[in-house]
Coordinates of C-alpha atoms in Angstrom, one line a residue:
Chain A
M1 CA -13.0 -3.6 -31.6
K2 CA -9.6 -4.7 -30.2
S3 CA -9.8 -5.6 -26.6
L4 CA -8.1 -7.1 -23.6
F5 CA -10.1 -9.1 -21.1
I6 CA -8.9 -9.5 -17.5
N7 CA -10.5 -11.7 -14.8
T8 CA -8.8 -11.9 -11.4
S9 CA -11.9 -11.9 -9.3
T10 CA -12.6 -15.6 -9.3
K11 CA -10.4 -18.7 -8.8
K12 CA -9.9 -19.0 -12.5
L13 CA -7.5 -16.4 -13.9
V14 CA -8.4 -15.4 -17.4
I15 CA -6.4 -13.0 -19.7
A16 CA -7.6 -12.8 -23.3
I17 CA -7.3 -10.7 -26.4
I18 CA -10.4 -10.4 -28.4
V19 CA -10.5 -8.8 -31.8
D20 CA -14.1 -8.2 -33.1
N21 CA -15.7 -11.6 -32.7
E22 CA -12.6 -13.6 -32.4
I23 CA -10.6 -14.7 -29.4
K24 CA -7.0 -14.2 -30.6
Y25 CA -5.4 -15.5 -27.5
I26 CA -6.7 -16.8 -24.2
Y27 CA -4.8 -17.7 -21.0
N28 CA -6.7 -19.8 -18.5
D29 CA -5.3 -20.8 -15.1
D30 CA -7.1 -22.6 -12.4
N31 CA -4.4 -21.6 -10.0
S32 CA -4.6 -17.9 -9.1
N33 CA -1.8 -18.2 -6.5
E34 CA 1.1 -15.8 -6.9
L35 CA -1.2 -13.7 -9.0
S36 CA 0.6 -10.4 -8.5
G37 CA 3.9 -11.8 -9.6
K38 CA 2.7 -13.6 -12.7
I39 CA 0.0 -11.5 -14.2
M40 CA 1.9 -8.9 -16.0
P41 CA 4.1 -11.4 -17.9
I42 CA 1.0 -13.2 -18.9
I43 CA -0.6 -10.0 -20.2
D44 CA 2.7 -9.3 -22.1
E45 CA 2.6 -12.7 -23.6
A46 CA -1.0 -12.3 -24.6
F47 CA -0.2 -9.2 -26.6
T48 CA 2.9 -10.8 -28.2
K49 CA 1.0 -13.9 -29.2
A50 CA -1.9 -11.9 -30.6
N51 CA 0.6 -9.7 -32.4
L52 CA -0.7 -6.6 -30.9
K53 CA 0.7 -3.8 -28.7
P54 CA -1.1 -2.4 -25.7
T55 CA -1.5 0.9 -27.6
D56 CA -3.5 -1.0 -30.3
I57 CA -6.5 -1.8 -28.1
D58 CA -9.5 0.3 -27.8
T59 CA -11.5 -1.5 -25.1
L60 CA -10.7 -3.2 -21.7
F61 CA -13.1 -5.7 -20.2
V62 CA -12.4 -6.4 -16.5
T63 CA -14.3 -8.2 -13.8
N64 CA -14.7 -6.0 -10.8
G65 CA -15.9 -8.6 -8.2
P66 CA -17.3 -10.0 -6.1
G67 CA -14.7 -12.4 -5.0
S68 CA -11.3 -12.3 -3.4
F69 CA -10.7 -8.7 -2.3
T70 CA -7.0 -8.8 -3.1
G71 CA -7.6 -10.7 -6.4
I72 CA -10.1 -8.1 -7.6
R73 CA -7.8 -5.3 -6.8
I74 CA -4.9 -6.8 -8.7
G75 CA -6.8 -7.0 -12.0
L76 CA -8.6 -3.8 -11.4
T77 CA -5.5 -1.7 -10.7
I78 CA -4.0 -2.9 -14.0
A79 CA -7.2 -2.1 -15.8
K80 CA -7.6 1.3 -14.1
V81 CA -4.0 2.4 -14.9
M82 CA -4.2 1.0 -18.4
A83 CA -7.5 2.6 -19.3
W84 CA -6.3 5.9 -17.7
S85 CA -3.0 6.0 -19.5
L86 CA -4.2 4.7 -22.9
K87 CA -7.4 6.8 -22.7
I88 CA -9.5 3.8 -23.7
R89 CA -12.9 2.5 -22.8
V90 CA -13.1 0.3 -19.8
I91 CA -16.1 -1.9 -19.1
P92 CA -16.5 -3.6 -15.7
I93 CA -18.3 -7.0 -15.6
S94 CA -19.6 -8.9 -12.6
S95 CA -17.5 -12.0 -11.9
L96 CA -20.8 -13.8 -11.1
E97 CA -22.1 -12.9 -14.6
L98 CA -18.9 -14.4 -16.0
M99 CA -19.6 -17.5 -14.1
A100 CA -23.1 -17.6 -15.3
S101 CA -22.0 -17.4 -18.9
M102 CA -21.6 -21.2 -19.2
G103 CA -25.4 -21.3 -19.5
S104 CA -27.7 -24.1 -18.4
D105 CA -30.6 -26.3 -19.4
T106 CA -32.7 -24.6 -16.8
Q107 CA -34.4 -21.2 -17.0
Y108 CA -31.9 -19.6 -14.7
I109 CA -28.4 -20.0 -13.5
A110 CA -27.1 -19.1 -10.0
P111 CA -23.4 -18.6 -9.6
L112 CA -22.1 -18.8 -6.1
I113 CA -18.7 -17.8 -4.6
D114 CA -17.9 -19.0 -1.1
A115 CA -17.7 -16.0 1.3
R116 CA -17.1 -18.1 4.4
R117 CA -19.2 -18.5 7.6
D118 CA -22.1 -19.9 5.5
Y119 CA -22.2 -16.8 3.4
V120 CA -21.9 -16.6 -0.4
F121 CA -21.7 -14.0 -3.0
A122 CA -24.6 -14.9 -5.2
G123 CA -26.6 -13.7 -8.2
L124 CA -29.3 -15.0 -10.5
Y125 CA -29.0 -14.8 -14.2
D126 CA -31.1 -16.0 -17.2
N127 CA -29.3 -17.7 -20.1
E128 CA -29.0 -14.3 -21.9
L129 CA -27.0 -13.1 -18.9
N130 CA -29.7 -10.7 -17.8
S131 CA -29.5 -10.2 -14.1
I132 CA -32.7 -11.4 -12.4
I133 CA -31.6 -11.0 -8.8
D134 CA -28.8 -8.4 -8.0
D135 CA -25.4 -9.8 -7.0
R136 CA -25.3 -9.9 -3.2
H137 CA -23.5 -11.1 -0.1
V138 CA -26.0 -13.5 1.5
L139 CA -26.4 -16.6 3.7
L140 CA -26.4 -19.5 1.3
D141 CA -29.6 -20.9 2.9
D142 CA -31.4 -17.6 2.6
F143 CA -30.5 -17.4 -1.0
K144 CA -31.6 -20.9 -1.7
N145 CA -34.9 -20.2 -0.1
E146 CA -35.3 -17.1 -2.2
V147 CA -34.9 -19.0 -5.5
N148 CA -36.4 -22.3 -4.5
N149 CA -39.5 -21.9 -6.6
K150 CA -37.5 -21.2 -9.7
D151 CA -36.0 -23.5 -12.3
V152 CA -32.4 -22.9 -11.5
T153 CA -28.9 -24.5 -11.8
F154 CA -26.3 -23.6 -9.1
V155 CA -22.7 -23.3 -10.2
S156 CA -19.6 -22.6 -8.2
H157 CA -15.8 -23.0 -8.2
D158 CA -15.8 -23.7 -4.5
D159 CA -16.5 -26.8 -2.5
L160 CA -20.2 -26.1 -2.0
G161 CA -21.5 -29.3 -3.7
Y162 CA -22.5 -27.7 -7.0
I163 CA -21.1 -28.1 -10.5
D164 CA -18.1 -26.1 -11.5
S165 CA -18.6 -23.2 -13.8
K166 CA -16.9 -22.7 -17.2
Y167 CA -16.8 -19.4 -18.9
D168 CA -18.2 -18.5 -22.4
L169 CA -16.1 -15.4 -22.9
L170 CA -17.6 -14.3 -26.3
K171 CA -21.0 -14.5 -24.8
V172 CA -20.0 -12.0 -22.1
I173 CA -18.1 -9.8 -24.5
N174 CA -21.1 -9.7 -26.9
K175 CA -23.4 -8.8 -24.1
H176 CA -21.2 -5.8 -23.2
R177 CA -19.4 -4.7 -26.3
H178 CA -21.7 -1.7 -26.7
D179 CA -21.5 -0.6 -23.1
E180 CA -20.4 3.0 -22.7
G181 CA -17.8 2.1 -20.1
V182 CA -16.8 4.0 -17.0
N183 CA -14.3 6.7 -16.1
P184 CA -11.1 4.9 -15.0
H185 CA -11.0 7.1 -11.9
E186 CA -14.4 5.6 -10.9
L187 CA -13.6 2.1 -11.9
N188 CA -13.6 0.4 -8.5
P189 CA -14.1 -3.0 -7.0
N190 CA -17.6 -4.2 -6.2
Y191 CA -16.8 -6.0 -2.9
L192 CA -20.5 -6.3 -1.9
K193 CA -19.3 -6.4 1.6
L194 CA -18.0 -3.8 4.1
T195 CA -14.8 -4.5 5.9
E196 CA -15.2 -6.1 9.4
A197 CA -13.9 -2.9 10.9
E198 CA -16.6 -0.9 9.2
E199 CA -19.3 -3.4 10.2
K200 CA -18.3 -3.2 13.8
F201 CA -18.0 0.6 13.6
N202 CA -21.6 0.8 12.2
E203 CA -22.9 -1.5 14.9
G204 CA -21.5 0.7 17.6
R205 CA -23.3 3.7 16.3
Chain B
M1 CA 20.7 14.7 -19.5
D2 CA 18.3 15.2 -16.6
T3 CA 16.8 12.1 -15.0
Y4 CA 13.1 12.3 -14.0
I5 CA 11.8 9.6 -11.7
L6 CA 8.1 9.0 -11.3
A7 CA 7.8 7.5 -7.8
I8 CA 4.8 5.7 -6.2
E9 CA 4.4 5.0 -2.5
S10 CA 1.5 3.1 -1.0
S11 CA 3.0 1.1 1.8
C12 CA 0.6 2.1 4.6
D13 CA -2.1 4.7 4.6
E14 CA -0.8 7.4 2.2
T15 CA -1.3 7.2 -1.5
S16 CA 1.5 9.3 -3.0
V17 CA 3.0 10.0 -6.4
S18 CA 6.0 12.3 -7.0
I19 CA 8.3 13.4 -9.8
I20 CA 11.9 14.0 -8.7
K21 CA 14.6 15.4 -10.9
N22 CA 18.2 14.0 -10.5
G23 CA 17.4 12.6 -7.1
S24 CA 17.3 16.0 -5.4
V25 CA 14.8 18.4 -7.0
E26 CA 11.1 17.9 -6.3
I27 CA 9.1 18.7 -9.4
S28 CA 5.7 17.8 -7.9
T29 CA 4.3 15.5 -5.2
V30 CA 0.8 14.6 -4.3
V31 CA 0.0 12.8 -1.0
L32 CA -3.4 11.6 -0.3
S33 CA -3.6 10.7 3.4
Q34 CA -6.2 8.3 4.8
M35 CA -5.4 9.3 8.3
D36 CA -8.9 10.8 9.0
T37 CA -10.6 7.6 8.0
H38 CA -8.3 5.3 10.1
A39 CA -8.7 7.7 13.1
N40 CA -12.2 6.3 13.4
Y41 CA -10.8 2.9 14.2
G42 CA -7.9 4.0 16.4
G43 CA -5.3 2.8 13.9
V44 CA -4.7 1.8 10.3
V45 CA -7.2 -0.9 9.1
P46 CA -5.3 -2.8 6.4
E47 CA -8.3 -3.8 4.3
I48 CA -9.7 -0.2 4.4
A49 CA -6.3 1.1 3.4
S50 CA -6.1 -1.2 0.4
R51 CA -9.6 -0.1 -0.7
M52 CA -8.7 3.5 -0.5
H53 CA -5.5 3.1 -2.4
I54 CA -7.2 1.6 -5.4
E55 CA -9.9 4.2 -5.4
N56 CA -7.3 7.0 -5.5
I57 CA -4.3 5.7 -7.4
T58 CA -5.1 7.1 -10.9
M59 CA -6.3 10.4 -9.6
V60 CA -3.1 10.9 -7.6
L61 CA -1.1 9.9 -10.7
E62 CA -3.0 12.4 -12.8
E63 CA -2.7 15.2 -10.3
C64 CA 1.0 14.7 -10.0
L65 CA 1.6 14.8 -13.7
T66 CA -0.7 17.8 -14.2
K67 CA 1.0 19.8 -11.4
A68 CA 4.4 19.0 -12.9
N69 CA 3.1 19.9 -16.4
M70 CA 4.6 16.7 -17.7
T71 CA 3.5 13.6 -19.5
M72 CA 4.7 10.0 -19.1
D73 CA 7.0 10.6 -22.1
D74 CA 9.1 13.0 -20.0
I75 CA 9.7 10.3 -17.4
T76 CA 13.0 8.4 -17.3
A77 CA 12.1 5.6 -15.0
I78 CA 9.4 4.5 -12.6
A79 CA 10.3 3.8 -8.9
V80 CA 8.0 2.1 -6.5
T81 CA 8.0 1.0 -2.8
Y82 CA 7.8 -2.8 -2.9
G83 CA 8.2 -3.2 0.8
P84 CA 8.2 -3.4 3.7
G85 CA 4.6 -2.4 4.6
L86 CA 1.0 -3.6 4.5
I87 CA 0.9 -6.2 1.7
G88 CA -2.5 -5.2 0.3
S89 CA -1.6 -1.5 0.3
L90 CA 1.9 -2.1 -1.3
L91 CA 0.2 -4.2 -4.1
I92 CA -1.7 -1.3 -5.4
G93 CA 1.4 0.8 -5.9
V94 CA 3.4 -2.1 -7.3
M95 CA 0.7 -3.2 -9.8
A96 CA 0.2 0.5 -10.9
A97 CA 4.0 0.9 -11.3
K98 CA 4.4 -2.3 -13.3
T99 CA 1.5 -1.4 -15.6
L100 CA 3.0 2.0 -16.3
A101 CA 6.4 0.6 -16.9
Y102 CA 4.9 -1.9 -19.3
I103 CA 2.7 0.5 -21.2
Y104 CA 5.4 3.2 -21.6
N105 CA 8.3 0.8 -21.8
K106 CA 10.2 2.5 -18.9
P107 CA 12.7 1.0 -16.5
L108 CA 11.1 -0.2 -13.2
V109 CA 13.1 0.5 -10.1
P110 CA 12.2 -1.3 -6.8
V111 CA 12.7 0.9 -3.7
H112 CA 12.9 -0.3 -0.1
H113 CA 10.6 1.9 2.1
I114 CA 13.4 2.7 4.6
A115 CA 15.9 3.5 1.9
G116 CA 13.2 6.1 0.9
H117 CA 13.1 7.6 4.4
I118 CA 16.9 7.8 4.4
Y119 CA 17.1 9.4 1.0
A120 CA 14.4 12.0 2.0
N121 CA 17.5 13.8 3.4
N122 CA 18.9 14.2 -0.2
L123 CA 15.9 16.5 -0.9
V124 CA 17.2 18.8 1.9
K125 CA 20.8 18.8 0.9
E126 CA 23.2 16.4 -0.9
M127 CA 24.0 13.5 1.4
Q128 CA 27.7 13.3 2.3
F129 CA 29.3 9.9 2.9
P130 CA 30.2 8.1 5.1
L131 CA 27.2 8.7 7.2
I132 CA 25.2 7.3 10.1
A133 CA 21.4 7.1 9.6
L134 CA 19.1 7.1 12.6
V135 CA 15.9 5.5 11.3
V136 CA 13.0 6.0 13.7
S137 CA 9.4 5.2 12.8
G138 CA 6.3 3.2 13.7
G139 CA 8.0 0.0 12.5
H140 CA 11.7 0.8 12.8
T141 CA 14.4 2.0 15.2
E142 CA 17.8 1.4 13.6
L143 CA 21.3 2.8 13.3
V144 CA 22.7 2.3 9.9
Y145 CA 26.2 3.0 8.7
M146 CA 26.5 4.0 5.0
K147 CA 29.9 4.3 3.5
D148 CA 28.4 5.2 0.1
N149 CA 25.1 5.2 -1.8
Y150 CA 23.1 2.1 -1.2
S151 CA 25.6 0.5 1.1
F152 CA 23.6 -0.2 4.3
E153 CA 25.4 -1.7 7.3
F154 CA 23.1 -2.3 10.2
I155 CA 24.9 -1.4 13.4
G156 CA 22.0 -1.7 15.9
G157 CA 18.3 -1.7 16.3
T158 CA 15.4 -2.3 18.6
L159 CA 15.1 -5.6 20.3
D160 CA 11.4 -5.2 20.9
D161 CA 9.1 -2.3 20.1
A162 CA 9.9 0.3 17.5
V163 CA 10.0 3.8 19.0
G164 CA 6.9 4.9 17.2
E165 CA 5.1 1.8 18.4
A166 CA 6.0 2.7 22.0
Y167 CA 4.7 6.2 21.4
D168 CA 1.4 4.9 20.2
K169 CA 1.0 2.5 23.1
V170 CA 1.8 5.2 25.6
A171 CA -0.7 7.5 23.8
R172 CA -3.4 4.9 24.4
V173 CA -2.5 4.5 28.1
I174 CA -2.7 8.2 28.8
G175 CA -5.7 8.7 26.7
V176 CA -4.3 10.6 23.7
S177 CA -6.2 10.3 20.5
Y178 CA -4.9 8.8 17.2
P179 CA -2.3 9.5 15.8
G180 CA -0.7 8.9 19.1
G181 CA 3.0 9.8 18.4
P182 CA 2.6 13.4 17.3
N183 CA 0.0 14.0 20.0
V184 CA 2.2 12.7 22.8
D185 CA 5.0 14.9 21.4
R186 CA 2.7 17.9 21.6
L187 CA 1.6 17.1 25.2
A188 CA 5.3 16.6 26.2
Y189 CA 6.0 20.2 25.3
E190 CA 3.5 21.4 27.8
G191 CA 4.8 19.3 30.7
N192 CA 7.8 18.8 32.9
D193 CA 10.0 15.8 33.5
T194 CA 8.7 14.9 36.9
Y195 CA 8.1 11.2 36.7
N196 CA 10.8 8.7 37.7
L197 CA 11.0 6.5 34.6
P198 CA 14.0 4.3 33.7
L199 CA 16.4 5.1 30.8
P200 CA 15.9 2.1 28.5
L201 CA 18.8 -0.3 27.6
D202 CA 21.5 2.1 28.6
D203 CA 24.4 -0.2 27.6
D204 CA 27.4 -0.3 25.3
S205 CA 25.6 -1.7 22.4
F206 CA 23.8 0.2 19.6
N207 CA 20.6 -1.7 20.3
F208 CA 17.4 -0.2 21.7
S209 CA 14.6 -1.6 23.9
F210 CA 11.5 0.4 24.6
S211 CA 9.2 -2.3 26.1
G212 CA 10.5 -1.8 29.6
L213 CA 9.9 2.0 29.4
K214 CA 6.5 1.4 27.9
S215 CA 5.6 -1.0 30.8
A216 CA 6.9 1.5 33.3
V217 CA 4.5 4.1 31.9
I218 CA 1.6 1.6 31.9
N219 CA 2.3 0.5 35.5
L220 CA 2.7 4.0 36.7
A221 CA -0.6 5.1 35.2
H222 CA -2.3 2.0 36.6
N223 CA -0.9 2.4 40.1
E224 CA -1.9 6.1 40.2
Q225 CA -5.3 5.1 39.1
Q226 CA -5.6 2.5 41.9
R227 CA -4.6 5.1 44.4
G228 CA -7.2 7.4 43.0
N229 CA -4.6 9.9 41.9
E230 CA -5.0 11.8 38.7
I231 CA -1.9 11.4 36.4
N232 CA -0.5 14.6 34.9
K233 CA -0.6 13.7 31.2
E234 CA 1.7 16.5 30.1
D235 CA 4.3 15.6 32.7
L236 CA 4.1 11.9 32.0
A237 CA 4.4 12.5 28.2
C238 CA 7.3 14.8 28.9
S239 CA 9.1 12.3 31.2
F240 CA 8.6 9.5 28.6
E241 CA 9.7 11.6 25.7
N242 CA 12.8 12.7 27.6
R243 CA 13.9 9.1 28.2
V244 CA 13.3 8.1 24.6
V245 CA 15.2 11.1 23.2
D246 CA 18.0 10.7 25.7
I247 CA 18.8 7.2 24.7
L248 CA 18.3 7.7 21.0
T249 CA 20.7 10.7 21.0
K250 CA 23.2 9.1 23.3
K251 CA 23.6 6.0 21.2
T252 CA 23.5 7.9 17.9
M253 CA 26.3 10.3 19.1
R254 CA 28.3 7.3 20.3
A255 CA 27.9 5.6 16.9
L256 CA 29.2 8.7 15.1
Q257 CA 32.2 8.7 17.4
K258 CA 33.0 5.0 17.1
Y259 CA 32.7 4.9 13.3
N260 CA 34.5 8.2 13.1
V261 CA 31.7 9.7 10.9
K262 CA 30.9 13.3 10.6
N263 CA 27.6 13.1 8.8
L264 CA 24.3 12.2 10.4
V265 CA 20.9 11.8 8.7
V266 CA 17.6 11.2 10.5
A267 CA 14.8 9.2 8.8
G268 CA 11.3 8.0 9.4
G269 CA 8.1 9.3 10.8
V270 CA 9.5 9.9 14.3
S271 CA 12.1 12.3 12.9
A272 CA 9.2 14.8 13.0
N273 CA 9.5 14.6 16.8
R274 CA 10.2 18.1 18.1
M275 CA 12.4 17.2 21.1
L276 CA 14.5 14.7 19.0
R277 CA 15.1 17.4 16.4
E278 CA 16.1 20.0 18.9
K279 CA 18.4 17.8 21.0
L280 CA 20.2 16.4 17.9
T281 CA 20.6 19.9 16.5
I282 CA 22.3 21.0 19.7
L283 CA 24.5 17.9 20.1
C284 CA 25.6 17.9 16.5
E285 CA 26.5 21.6 16.6
K286 CA 28.7 21.0 19.6
E287 CA 30.4 18.0 18.0
S288 CA 30.7 19.6 14.6
I289 CA 28.5 16.9 13.0
N290 CA 26.9 17.7 9.7
L291 CA 23.2 16.9 10.6
T292 CA 20.4 16.6 8.2
I293 CA 16.8 16.1 9.2
P294 CA 14.1 16.1 6.6
E295 CA 11.4 18.8 6.6
I296 CA 8.3 17.6 8.4
K297 CA 6.5 16.9 5.2
Y298 CA 9.2 14.5 4.1
C299 CA 9.3 12.7 7.5
T300 CA 5.9 11.0 7.0
D301 CA 5.3 8.6 4.2
N302 CA 5.5 10.3 0.8
A303 CA 6.6 9.4 -2.8
A304 CA 9.2 12.2 -3.0
M305 CA 11.6 10.3 -0.8
I306 CA 11.0 7.2 -3.0
G307 CA 11.9 9.3 -6.0
A308 CA 15.1 10.4 -4.4
A309 CA 16.1 6.9 -3.4
G310 CA 14.8 5.6 -6.7
Y311 CA 17.2 7.9 -8.6
F312 CA 20.3 6.5 -6.9
A313 CA 19.0 2.9 -7.3
Y314 CA 18.4 3.7 -11.0
K315 CA 21.9 5.1 -11.4
L316 CA 23.3 2.0 -9.8
G317 CA 21.4 -0.2 -12.3
R318 CA 18.9 -1.6 -9.9
R319 CA 15.9 -2.9 -11.9
A320 CA 12.8 -5.0 -11.4
D321 CA 11.0 -6.9 -14.1
L322 CA 7.3 -7.4 -14.5
T323 CA 7.3 -10.2 -11.9
L324 CA 8.0 -7.7 -9.1
N325 CA 6.0 -8.5 -6.0
A326 CA 5.2 -6.6 -2.9
K327 CA 6.9 -7.8 0.3
A328 CA 5.5 -7.2 3.8
T329 CA 9.0 -7.6 5.2
D330 CA 12.4 -7.3 3.6
Q331 CA 15.9 -6.4 4.7
L332 CA 17.3 -3.1 3.7
K333 CA 20.0 -3.8 1.1

């Protein structure tokens, strides 16, 4: 397996080339500002450093949210167009699962992304990255109540008072390397939240 | 050798891809409009527009290539609208174009959305220079002097509302559904010019101002309502449209005269306006002006016009690299 990994859904940009079980090149950036301008040169450099061409890869891994709507779309547009034009397998991965990949000493790990106004995008995973509670958009307090009887570690990149999350990329890749993948036309963001206009429109019905 | 430009346009609520040969021959165009969705909200909702662009981008690309019976290997260069427009919408087209340019190692040509509207005219007949371009849309009302390809000299523009914007606001006041502009235009045709509305900014400059006219319509509708009088929507639409078209044509004809130019092109969504088309046709015939107005399908946002503009930009050596970013606002240059 020769693959490209793209994460633009969280605050930590990750571009990596993974060949079989080895990370040939990884770019980590804690600053996802100016993403749209800098991402393609980073991908180009990743291929160059790994001594591969885009046409050499057979698999694309891409996080499809939740997170910053614009951020998700930047990585996902690249993945969609690449997978469509190269006719290769594309595997979407939850950004919360990527955050959970750091593992914990507790039974479960709960990644959180600040969604403002006391809301978070949250999920609950075990240390093998099985999803225990589906990723959701939820009031932080409600989510905490829901999991408060469980042995859980909360992680977040945001200023929510929890430890920061690091990614174990190979763990995520190994979990998904045999996934079938999705049709690039149907590879879409998992926002977990309607737009405000849609919410108001639905309320008015 | 023929030059085939694959063009992508996603600046507002249309996802469009087109293949244009030598800047003038349309091989295939696909336009996926989101208008019906945004109609539910009375206007374009930027976040919804962005969401729909990403859902559709690869399907529109595929359909365009399939219709053209071509592959990416047949394409000379990739052109994309980088701005101005809705930033989230633009980004989908820009990222898609950059990815294609990278994968297939093709030149990437950045195209200004308004240059696209102007060059839509080259799909009708070859543009002759020097020319005056009247750019009229939801975001623009400008007179541009072009002595040659990609030489844009701004000679006048709106000081407040764009003409399309004024149309949309008037539509709301007289209770016409979205999209307001085309619907007001339709109503105007059924009415008579009976309302006493002012001719906006009728001075010696080439600038426009539509806020006064817009306010006059709002006040008139409000006053009639207070008096318990029903307004005649058709007549009000007709009176409004007459003033708008009068001032647009008056200043355009004067610009042609002052710059001693015999070629006029009309560009932007409002060039679909029936009264504007008719009046310009009559005036230009009288003055022996070579007038070009795009077909209705090229007036609204589409990638064919970006392919036409992209061809000339490509020939002039205009290129973007992989750092190309979308711009919400940018001067035509």
